[in-house]
mmCIF file with all atom_site columns, C-alpha atoms in Angstrom:
data_model
loop_
_atom_site.group_PDB
_atom_site.id
_atom_site.type_symbol
_atom_site.label_atom_id
_atom_site.label_alt_id
_atom_site.label_comp_id
_atom_site.label_asym_id
_atom_site.label_entity_id
_atom_site.label_seq_id
_atom_site.pdbx_PDB_ins_code
_atom_site.Cartn_x
_atom_site.Cartn_y
_atom_site.Cartn_z
_atom_site.occupancy
_atom_site.B_iso_or_equiv
_atom_site.pdbx_formal_charge
_atom_site.auth_seq_id
_atom_site.auth_comp_id
_atom_site.auth_asym_id
_atom_site.auth_atom_id
_atom_site.pdbx_PDB_model_num
ATOM 1   C CA . UNK A 1 1   ? -21.084 -92.782  44.525 1.00 96.00 ? 1   UNK A CA 1
ATOM 2   C CA . UNK A 1 2   ? -20.130 -96.160  45.857 1.00 97.00 ? 2   UNK A CA 1
ATOM 3   C CA . UNK A 1 3   ? -18.386 -98.778  43.486 1.00 98.00 ? 3   UNK A CA 1
ATOM 4   C CA . UNK A 1 4   ? -16.791 -102.136 43.305 1.00 98.00 ? 4   UNK A CA 1
ATOM 5   C CA . UNK A 1 5   ? -15.404 -104.264 40.812 1.00 98.00 ? 5   UNK A CA 1
ATOM 6   C CA . UNK A 1 6   ? -16.977 -108.074 40.861 1.00 98.00 ? 6   UNK A CA 1
ATOM 7   C CA . UNK A 1 7   ? -17.797 -111.145 38.731 1.00 98.00 ? 7   UNK A CA 1
ATOM 8   C CA . UNK A 1 8   ? -21.347 -111.941 38.260 1.00 97.00 ? 8   UNK A CA 1
ATOM 9   C CA . UNK A 1 9   ? -22.946 -115.301 39.187 1.00 97.00 ? 9   UNK A CA 1
ATOM 10  C CA . UNK A 1 10  ? -24.602 -116.821 36.412 1.00 97.00 ? 10  UNK A CA 1
ATOM 11  C CA . UNK A 1 11  ? -28.660 -117.383 36.856 1.00 97.00 ? 11  UNK A CA 1
ATOM 12  C CA . UNK A 1 12  ? -28.714 -121.294 37.202 1.00 96.00 ? 12  UNK A CA 1
ATOM 13  C CA . UNK A 1 13  ? -25.990 -120.600 40.185 1.00 97.00 ? 13  UNK A CA 1
ATOM 14  C CA . UNK A 1 14  ? -28.266 -117.904 41.713 1.00 97.00 ? 14  UNK A CA 1
ATOM 15  C CA . UNK A 1 15  ? -31.296 -120.579 41.386 1.00 97.00 ? 15  UNK A CA 1
ATOM 16  C CA . UNK A 1 16  ? -29.388 -122.893 43.261 1.00 96.00 ? 16  UNK A CA 1
ATOM 17  C CA . UNK A 1 17  ? -28.185 -120.566 45.928 1.00 97.00 ? 17  UNK A CA 1
ATOM 18  C CA . UNK A 1 18  ? -31.979 -118.991 46.328 1.00 97.00 ? 18  UNK A CA 1
ATOM 19  C CA . UNK A 1 19  ? -33.486 -122.860 46.921 1.00 96.00 ? 19  UNK A CA 1
ATOM 20  C CA . UNK A 1 20  ? -30.458 -123.286 50.063 1.00 96.00 ? 20  UNK A CA 1
ATOM 21  C CA . UNK A 1 21  ? -31.178 -119.878 51.433 1.00 97.00 ? 21  UNK A CA 1
ATOM 22  C CA . UNK A 1 22  ? -35.118 -120.299 51.399 1.00 96.00 ? 22  UNK A CA 1
ATOM 23  C CA . UNK A 1 23  ? -34.660 -123.549 53.472 1.00 95.00 ? 23  UNK A CA 1
ATOM 24  C CA . UNK A 1 24  ? -32.597 -121.531 55.731 1.00 96.00 ? 24  UNK A CA 1
ATOM 25  C CA . UNK A 1 25  ? -34.102 -118.186 55.916 1.00 96.00 ? 25  UNK A CA 1
ATOM 26  C CA . UNK A 1 26  ? -36.922 -119.425 58.654 1.00 97.00 ? 26  UNK A CA 1
ATOM 27  C CA . UNK A 1 27  ? -34.387 -120.540 60.916 1.00 96.00 ? 27  UNK A CA 1
ATOM 28  C CA . UNK A 1 28  ? -32.640 -117.604 61.859 1.00 95.00 ? 28  UNK A CA 1
ATOM 29  C CA . UNK A 1 29  ? -33.522 -113.545 61.982 1.00 95.00 ? 29  UNK A CA 1
ATOM 30  C CA . UNK A 1 30  ? -30.258 -112.447 60.402 1.00 96.00 ? 30  UNK A CA 1
ATOM 31  C CA . UNK A 1 31  ? -29.890 -109.762 57.443 1.00 96.00 ? 31  UNK A CA 1
ATOM 32  C CA . UNK A 1 32  ? -30.264 -112.589 54.384 1.00 97.00 ? 32  UNK A CA 1
ATOM 33  C CA . UNK A 1 33  ? -28.599 -110.785 51.359 1.00 95.00 ? 33  UNK A CA 1
ATOM 34  C CA . UNK A 1 34  ? -30.811 -110.971 48.184 1.00 95.00 ? 34  UNK A CA 1
ATOM 35  C CA . UNK A 1 35  ? -29.702 -113.715 46.324 1.00 95.00 ? 35  UNK A CA 1
ATOM 36  C CA . UNK A 1 36  ? -29.897 -111.383 43.182 1.00 94.00 ? 36  UNK A CA 1
ATOM 37  C CA . UNK A 1 37  ? -27.144 -109.273 44.484 1.00 94.00 ? 37  UNK A CA 1
ATOM 38  C CA . UNK A 1 38  ? -24.521 -112.104 44.879 1.00 96.00 ? 38  UNK A CA 1
ATOM 39  C CA . UNK A 1 39  ? -21.547 -111.630 43.188 1.00 97.00 ? 39  UNK A CA 1
ATOM 40  C CA . UNK A 1 40  ? -17.764 -112.181 43.410 1.00 98.00 ? 40  UNK A CA 1
ATOM 41  C CA . UNK A 1 41  ? -16.056 -109.273 44.529 1.00 97.00 ? 41  UNK A CA 1
ATOM 42  C CA . UNK A 1 42  ? -12.604 -108.706 43.210 1.00 97.00 ? 42  UNK A CA 1
ATOM 43  C CA . UNK A 1 43  ? -11.854 -105.191 44.524 1.00 98.00 ? 43  UNK A CA 1
ATOM 44  C CA . UNK A 1 44  ? -14.105 -103.083 46.910 1.00 97.00 ? 44  UNK A CA 1
ATOM 45  C CA . UNK A 1 45  ? -13.411 -99.438  45.564 1.00 98.00 ? 45  UNK A CA 1
ATOM 46  C CA . UNK A 1 46  ? -15.763 -97.622  47.909 1.00 96.00 ? 46  UNK A CA 1
ATOM 47  C CA . UNK A 1 47  ? -16.789 -93.865  47.249 1.00 97.00 ? 47  UNK A CA 1
ATOM 48  C CA . UNK A 1 48  ? -16.000 -92.564  43.724 1.00 98.00 ? 48  UNK A CA 1
ATOM 49  C CA . UNK A 1 49  ? -16.554 -89.160  42.374 1.00 98.00 ? 49  UNK A CA 1
ATOM 50  C CA . UNK A 1 50  ? -19.002 -89.496  39.359 1.00 97.00 ? 50  UNK A CA 1
ATOM 51  C CA . UNK A 1 51  ? -16.968 -86.916  37.523 1.00 97.00 ? 51  UNK A CA 1
ATOM 52  C CA . UNK A 1 52  ? -14.221 -89.528  37.362 1.00 98.00 ? 52  UNK A CA 1
ATOM 53  C CA . UNK A 1 53  ? -16.217 -92.720  36.452 1.00 98.00 ? 53  UNK A CA 1
ATOM 54  C CA . UNK A 1 54  ? -14.554 -92.469  33.074 1.00 98.00 ? 54  UNK A CA 1
ATOM 55  C CA . UNK A 1 55  ? -11.303 -92.609  34.485 1.00 98.00 ? 55  UNK A CA 1
ATOM 56  C CA . UNK A 1 56  ? -12.328 -95.712  36.411 1.00 98.00 ? 56  UNK A CA 1
ATOM 57  C CA . UNK A 1 57  ? -13.524 -97.547  33.625 1.00 98.00 ? 57  UNK A CA 1
ATOM 58  C CA . UNK A 1 58  ? -10.477 -96.988  31.587 1.00 98.00 ? 58  UNK A CA 1
ATOM 59  C CA . UNK A 1 59  ? -8.155  -97.932  34.348 1.00 98.00 ? 59  UNK A CA 1
ATOM 60  C CA . UNK A 1 60  ? -10.486 -101.522 34.772 1.00 98.00 ? 60  UNK A CA 1
ATOM 61  C CA . UNK A 1 61  ? -10.546 -101.943 31.111 1.00 98.00 ? 61  UNK A CA 1
ATOM 62  C CA . UNK A 1 62  ? -6.554  -101.841 31.484 1.00 97.00 ? 62  UNK A CA 1
ATOM 63  C CA . UNK A 1 63  ? -6.413  -104.600 33.988 1.00 97.00 ? 63  UNK A CA 1
ATOM 64  C CA . UNK A 1 64  ? -4.175  -107.404 32.510 1.00 93.00 ? 64  UNK A CA 1
ATOM 65  C CA . UNK A 1 65  ? -6.526  -110.452 32.035 1.00 91.00 ? 65  UNK A CA 1
ATOM 66  C CA . UNK A 1 66  ? -5.229  -114.046 31.045 1.00 89.00 ? 66  UNK A CA 1
ATOM 67  C CA . UNK A 1 67  ? -8.777  -115.691 29.616 1.00 95.00 ? 67  UNK A CA 1
ATOM 68  C CA . UNK A 1 68  ? -11.916 -117.132 31.374 1.00 97.00 ? 68  UNK A CA 1
ATOM 69  C CA . UNK A 1 69  ? -11.617 -117.862 35.012 1.00 98.00 ? 69  UNK A CA 1
ATOM 70  C CA . UNK A 1 70  ? -13.197 -121.333 36.020 1.00 98.00 ? 70  UNK A CA 1
ATOM 71  C CA . UNK A 1 71  ? -15.255 -120.503 39.374 1.00 98.00 ? 71  UNK A CA 1
ATOM 72  C CA . UNK A 1 72  ? -16.945 -122.895 41.644 1.00 98.00 ? 72  UNK A CA 1
ATOM 73  C CA . UNK A 1 73  ? -19.265 -121.740 44.826 1.00 98.00 ? 73  UNK A CA 1
ATOM 74  C CA . UNK A 1 74  ? -18.841 -124.418 47.649 1.00 96.00 ? 74  UNK A CA 1
ATOM 75  C CA . UNK A 1 75  ? -18.732 -124.641 51.142 1.00 95.00 ? 75  UNK A CA 1
ATOM 76  C CA . UNK A 1 76  ? -19.920 -122.441 53.927 1.00 96.00 ? 76  UNK A CA 1
ATOM 77  C CA . UNK A 1 77  ? -18.307 -120.384 56.692 1.00 94.00 ? 77  UNK A CA 1
ATOM 78  C CA . UNK A 1 78  ? -18.409 -117.561 59.066 1.00 94.00 ? 78  UNK A CA 1
ATOM 79  C CA . UNK A 1 79  ? -16.535 -114.514 59.213 1.00 93.00 ? 79  UNK A CA 1
ATOM 80  C CA . UNK A 1 80  ? -14.481 -113.951 61.675 1.00 91.00 ? 80  UNK A CA 1
ATOM 81  C CA . UNK A 1 81  ? -15.683 -117.449 63.390 1.00 87.00 ? 81  UNK A CA 1
ATOM 82  C CA . UNK A 1 82  ? -18.593 -119.546 63.839 1.00 84.00 ? 82  UNK A CA 1
ATOM 83  C CA . UNK A 1 83  ? -19.114 -118.647 67.846 1.00 82.00 ? 83  UNK A CA 1
ATOM 84  C CA . UNK A 1 84  ? -19.656 -114.971 67.018 1.00 87.00 ? 84  UNK A CA 1
ATOM 85  C CA . UNK A 1 85  ? -20.196 -114.420 63.310 1.00 94.00 ? 85  UNK A CA 1
ATOM 86  C CA . UNK A 1 86  ? -20.703 -111.302 61.668 1.00 95.00 ? 86  UNK A CA 1
ATOM 87  C CA . UNK A 1 87  ? -20.769 -112.772 57.894 1.00 96.00 ? 87  UNK A CA 1
ATOM 88  C CA . UNK A 1 88  ? -22.459 -116.011 56.886 1.00 97.00 ? 88  UNK A CA 1
ATOM 89  C CA . UNK A 1 89  ? -20.993 -117.314 53.802 1.00 97.00 ? 89  UNK A CA 1
ATOM 90  C CA . UNK A 1 90  ? -20.468 -119.636 50.753 1.00 97.00 ? 90  UNK A CA 1
ATOM 91  C CA . UNK A 1 91  ? -16.867 -120.380 49.524 1.00 97.00 ? 91  UNK A CA 1
ATOM 92  C CA . UNK A 1 92  ? -15.737 -119.393 46.053 1.00 98.00 ? 92  UNK A CA 1
ATOM 93  C CA . UNK A 1 93  ? -12.942 -121.290 44.409 1.00 97.00 ? 93  UNK A CA 1
ATOM 94  C CA . UNK A 1 94  ? -11.270 -119.712 41.646 1.00 97.00 ? 94  UNK A CA 1
ATOM 95  C CA . UNK A 1 95  ? -7.655  -120.782 41.942 1.00 96.00 ? 95  UNK A CA 1
ATOM 96  C CA . UNK A 1 96  ? -4.764  -118.781 40.980 1.00 96.00 ? 96  UNK A CA 1
ATOM 97  C CA . UNK A 1 97  ? -6.621  -116.791 38.052 1.00 97.00 ? 97  UNK A CA 1
ATOM 98  C CA . UNK A 1 98  ? -9.050  -115.430 40.351 1.00 98.00 ? 98  UNK A CA 1
ATOM 99  C CA . UNK A 1 99  ? -6.579  -114.353 42.898 1.00 97.00 ? 99  UNK A CA 1
ATOM 100 C CA . UNK A 1 100 ? -4.153  -112.935 40.065 1.00 97.00 ? 100 UNK A CA 1
ATOM 101 C CA . UNK A 1 101 ? -7.380  -110.722 38.688 1.00 98.00 ? 101 UNK A CA 1
ATOM 102 C CA . UNK A 1 102 ? -8.082  -109.575 42.127 1.00 97.00 ? 102 UNK A CA 1
ATOM 103 C CA . UNK A 1 103 ? -4.303  -108.334 42.658 1.00 97.00 ? 103 UNK A CA 1
ATOM 104 C CA . UNK A 1 104 ? -4.275  -106.803 39.421 1.00 97.00 ? 104 UNK A CA 1
ATOM 105 C CA . UNK A 1 105 ? -7.289  -104.736 39.764 1.00 98.00 ? 105 UNK A CA 1
ATOM 106 C CA . UNK A 1 106 ? -6.176  -103.715 43.314 1.00 97.00 ? 106 UNK A CA 1
ATOM 107 C CA . UNK A 1 107 ? -2.731  -102.326 41.680 1.00 97.00 ? 107 UNK A CA 1
ATOM 108 C CA . UNK A 1 108 ? -4.231  -100.900 38.668 1.00 98.00 ? 108 UNK A CA 1
ATOM 109 C CA . UNK A 1 109 ? -6.425  -98.737  40.689 1.00 98.00 ? 109 UNK A CA 1
ATOM 110 C CA . UNK A 1 110 ? -4.126  -97.936  43.800 1.00 98.00 ? 110 UNK A CA 1
ATOM 111 C CA . UNK A 1 111 ? -2.559  -94.903  41.645 1.00 98.00 ? 111 UNK A CA 1
ATOM 112 C CA . UNK A 1 112 ? -6.039  -93.191  41.510 1.00 98.00 ? 112 UNK A CA 1
ATOM 113 C CA . UNK A 1 113 ? -6.121  -93.238  45.213 1.00 97.00 ? 113 UNK A CA 1
ATOM 114 C CA . UNK A 1 114 ? -8.120  -96.156  46.067 1.00 97.00 ? 114 UNK A CA 1
ATOM 115 C CA . UNK A 1 115 ? -6.653  -97.915  49.204 1.00 96.00 ? 115 UNK A CA 1
ATOM 116 C CA . UNK A 1 116 ? -4.954  -101.187 49.259 1.00 95.00 ? 116 UNK A CA 1
ATOM 117 C CA . UNK A 1 117 ? -6.656  -103.979 50.858 1.00 94.00 ? 117 UNK A CA 1
ATOM 118 C CA . UNK A 1 118 ? -4.461  -105.108 54.137 1.00 92.00 ? 118 UNK A CA 1
ATOM 119 C CA . UNK A 1 119 ? -6.476  -108.353 54.361 1.00 91.00 ? 119 UNK A CA 1
ATOM 120 C CA . UNK A 1 120 ? -5.586  -111.557 51.955 1.00 93.00 ? 120 UNK A CA 1
ATOM 121 C CA . UNK A 1 121 ? -7.991  -111.567 49.342 1.00 95.00 ? 121 UNK A CA 1
ATOM 122 C CA . UNK A 1 122 ? -10.608 -114.303 50.466 1.00 94.00 ? 122 UNK A CA 1
ATOM 123 C CA . UNK A 1 123 ? -13.486 -114.579 47.625 1.00 97.00 ? 123 UNK A CA 1
ATOM 124 C CA . UNK A 1 124 ? -16.922 -115.548 48.837 1.00 97.00 ? 124 UNK A CA 1
ATOM 125 C CA . UNK A 1 125 ? -20.383 -114.994 48.515 1.00 97.00 ? 125 UNK A CA 1
ATOM 126 C CA . UNK A 1 126 ? -22.135 -113.274 51.757 1.00 96.00 ? 126 UNK A CA 1
ATOM 127 C CA . UNK A 1 127 ? -25.485 -114.712 52.363 1.00 97.00 ? 127 UNK A CA 1
ATOM 128 C CA . UNK A 1 128 ? -26.065 -112.853 55.319 1.00 97.00 ? 128 UNK A CA 1
ATOM 129 C CA . UNK A 1 129 ? -25.246 -110.626 57.858 1.00 96.00 ? 129 UNK A CA 1
ATOM 130 C CA . UNK A 1 130 ? -25.340 -110.780 61.720 1.00 96.00 ? 130 UNK A CA 1
ATOM 131 C CA . UNK A 1 131 ? -25.470 -107.401 63.249 1.00 93.00 ? 131 UNK A CA 1
ATOM 132 C CA . UNK A 1 132 ? -26.540 -108.272 66.501 1.00 91.00 ? 132 UNK A CA 1
ATOM 133 C CA . UNK A 1 133 ? -26.402 -111.541 68.825 1.00 88.00 ? 133 UNK A CA 1
ATOM 134 C CA . UNK A 1 134 ? -29.411 -113.392 67.814 1.00 91.00 ? 134 UNK A CA 1
ATOM 135 C CA . UNK A 1 135 ? -30.055 -117.442 68.581 1.00 91.00 ? 135 UNK A CA 1
ATOM 136 C CA . UNK A 1 136 ? -28.396 -119.288 65.553 1.00 94.00 ? 136 UNK A CA 1
ATOM 137 C CA . UNK A 1 137 ? -29.288 -122.901 66.944 1.00 93.00 ? 137 UNK A CA 1
ATOM 138 C CA . UNK A 1 138 ? -31.973 -123.743 64.237 1.00 95.00 ? 138 UNK A CA 1
ATOM 139 C CA . UNK A 1 139 ? -29.615 -122.403 61.164 1.00 95.00 ? 139 UNK A CA 1
ATOM 140 C CA . UNK A 1 140 ? -26.853 -124.725 62.548 1.00 92.00 ? 140 UNK A CA 1
ATOM 141 C CA . UNK A 1 141 ? -28.986 -127.637 62.931 1.00 94.00 ? 141 UNK A CA 1
ATOM 142 C CA . UNK A 1 142 ? -30.725 -127.106 59.561 1.00 95.00 ? 142 UNK A CA 1
ATOM 143 C CA . UNK A 1 143 ? -27.230 -127.133 58.104 1.00 94.00 ? 143 UNK A CA 1
ATOM 144 C CA . UNK A 1 144 ? -26.180 -130.057 59.512 1.00 92.00 ? 144 UNK A CA 1
ATOM 145 C CA . UNK A 1 145 ? -29.387 -131.902 58.203 1.00 93.00 ? 145 UNK A CA 1
ATOM 146 C CA . UNK A 1 146 ? -27.872 -131.979 54.983 1.00 91.00 ? 146 UNK A CA 1
ATOM 147 C CA . UNK A 1 147 ? -26.490 -135.182 53.593 1.00 88.00 ? 147 UNK A CA 1
ATOM 148 C CA . UNK A 1 148 ? -23.005 -135.820 55.080 1.00 79.00 ? 148 UNK A CA 1
ATOM 149 C CA . UNK A 1 149 ? -20.543 -135.418 51.904 1.00 76.00 ? 149 UNK A CA 1
ATOM 150 C CA . UNK A 1 150 ? -22.890 -133.049 50.112 1.00 82.00 ? 150 UNK A CA 1
ATOM 151 C CA . UNK A 1 151 ? -19.957 -130.202 50.559 1.00 85.00 ? 151 UNK A CA 1
ATOM 152 C CA . UNK A 1 152 ? -22.366 -127.453 49.623 1.00 94.00 ? 152 UNK A CA 1
ATOM 153 C CA . UNK A 1 153 ? -21.507 -127.571 46.117 1.00 95.00 ? 153 UNK A CA 1
ATOM 154 C CA . UNK A 1 154 ? -23.639 -124.787 44.233 1.00 96.00 ? 154 UNK A CA 1
ATOM 155 C CA . UNK A 1 155 ? -22.120 -125.221 41.095 1.00 96.00 ? 155 UNK A CA 1
ATOM 156 C CA . UNK A 1 156 ? -19.442 -124.100 38.933 1.00 98.00 ? 156 UNK A CA 1
ATOM 157 C CA . UNK A 1 157 ? -19.133 -121.468 35.961 1.00 98.00 ? 157 UNK A CA 1
ATOM 158 C CA . UNK A 1 158 ? -16.669 -119.926 33.273 1.00 98.00 ? 158 UNK A CA 1
ATOM 159 C CA . UNK A 1 159 ? -16.373 -116.225 33.906 1.00 98.00 ? 159 UNK A CA 1
ATOM 160 C CA . UNK A 1 160 ? -15.819 -114.439 30.838 1.00 98.00 ? 160 UNK A CA 1
ATOM 161 C CA . UNK A 1 161 ? -15.894 -111.236 32.423 1.00 97.00 ? 161 UNK A CA 1
ATOM 162 C CA . UNK A 1 162 ? -15.833 -108.750 35.239 1.00 98.00 ? 162 UNK A CA 1
ATOM 163 C CA . UNK A 1 163 ? -17.793 -105.729 35.855 1.00 98.00 ? 163 UNK A CA 1
ATOM 164 C CA . UNK A 1 164 ? -18.019 -102.200 37.734 1.00 98.00 ? 164 UNK A CA 1
ATOM 165 C CA . UNK A 1 165 ? -21.094 -101.949 39.896 1.00 98.00 ? 165 UNK A CA 1
ATOM 166 C CA . UNK A 1 166 ? -22.839 -99.134  41.506 1.00 98.00 ? 166 UNK A CA 1
ATOM 167 C CA . UNK A 1 167 ? -24.095 -99.859  44.805 1.00 96.00 ? 167 UNK A CA 1
ATOM 168 C CA . UNK A 1 168 ? -26.934 -97.659  45.906 1.00 94.00 ? 168 UNK A CA 1
ATOM 169 C CA . UNK A 1 169 ? -29.861 -98.279  47.916 1.00 90.00 ? 169 UNK A CA 1
ATOM 170 C CA . UNK A 1 170 ? -29.429 -101.996 48.372 1.00 88.00 ? 170 UNK A CA 1
ATOM 171 C CA . UNK A 1 171 ? -29.492 -102.640 44.609 1.00 91.00 ? 171 UNK A CA 1
ATOM 172 C CA . UNK A 1 172 ? -26.152 -103.323 42.611 1.00 95.00 ? 172 UNK A CA 1
ATOM 173 C CA . UNK A 1 173 ? -25.739 -101.877 38.983 1.00 96.00 ? 173 UNK A CA 1
ATOM 174 C CA . UNK A 1 174 ? -23.558 -103.071 36.407 1.00 97.00 ? 174 UNK A CA 1
ATOM 175 C CA . UNK A 1 175 ? -21.920 -99.726  35.058 1.00 98.00 ? 175 UNK A CA 1
ATOM 176 C CA . UNK A 1 176 ? -19.482 -101.409 32.478 1.00 98.00 ? 176 UNK A CA 1
ATOM 177 C CA . UNK A 1 177 ? -18.146 -104.765 31.704 1.00 98.00 ? 177 UNK A CA 1
ATOM 178 C CA . UNK A 1 178 ? -14.305 -105.931 30.967 1.00 98.00 ? 178 UNK A CA 1
ATOM 179 C CA . UNK A 1 179 ? -13.867 -108.941 28.917 1.00 97.00 ? 179 UNK A CA 1
ATOM 180 C CA . UNK A 1 180 ? -11.341 -111.770 30.922 1.00 96.00 ? 180 UNK A CA 1
ATOM 181 C CA . UNK A 1 181 ? -9.876  -112.629 27.316 1.00 80.00 ? 181 UNK A CA 1
#
């Protein structure tokens, strides 16, 4: 089973993103992410044996936490860059509290054999994946048509828990929740 740890995005923020993505979707034939699947990943775990699922839940329950995390979703970007993008994303700001949760999760699951991520933690919401070169001119023009200074601020929320998710067949299912304080 393929699993990861993440923070759930509240419904009102999903609606703001759904509206935004709805305006962009017709402008580019790329792999748009289902808005209901959006989440803030704190640790990608990968393949995990089902018989050891309780061990993973216990480990995540032991992650030290310091209380709710204030999260803001704003800004847009491209991985690795705008000229040859593979991912189109919305930015996630959670300050040191979010980085600390990601680091603590990483450290907690490493002794279980989960590989340590070599890249710096870069929280984001994957709005779309670009698997092959396609024209993105209309997408860029539509993004540029939004009012200057809007900052693409989709909203903020207070995360009070994180979850262990199962990823199967393009759907994400919460397997367990862990309070943040």
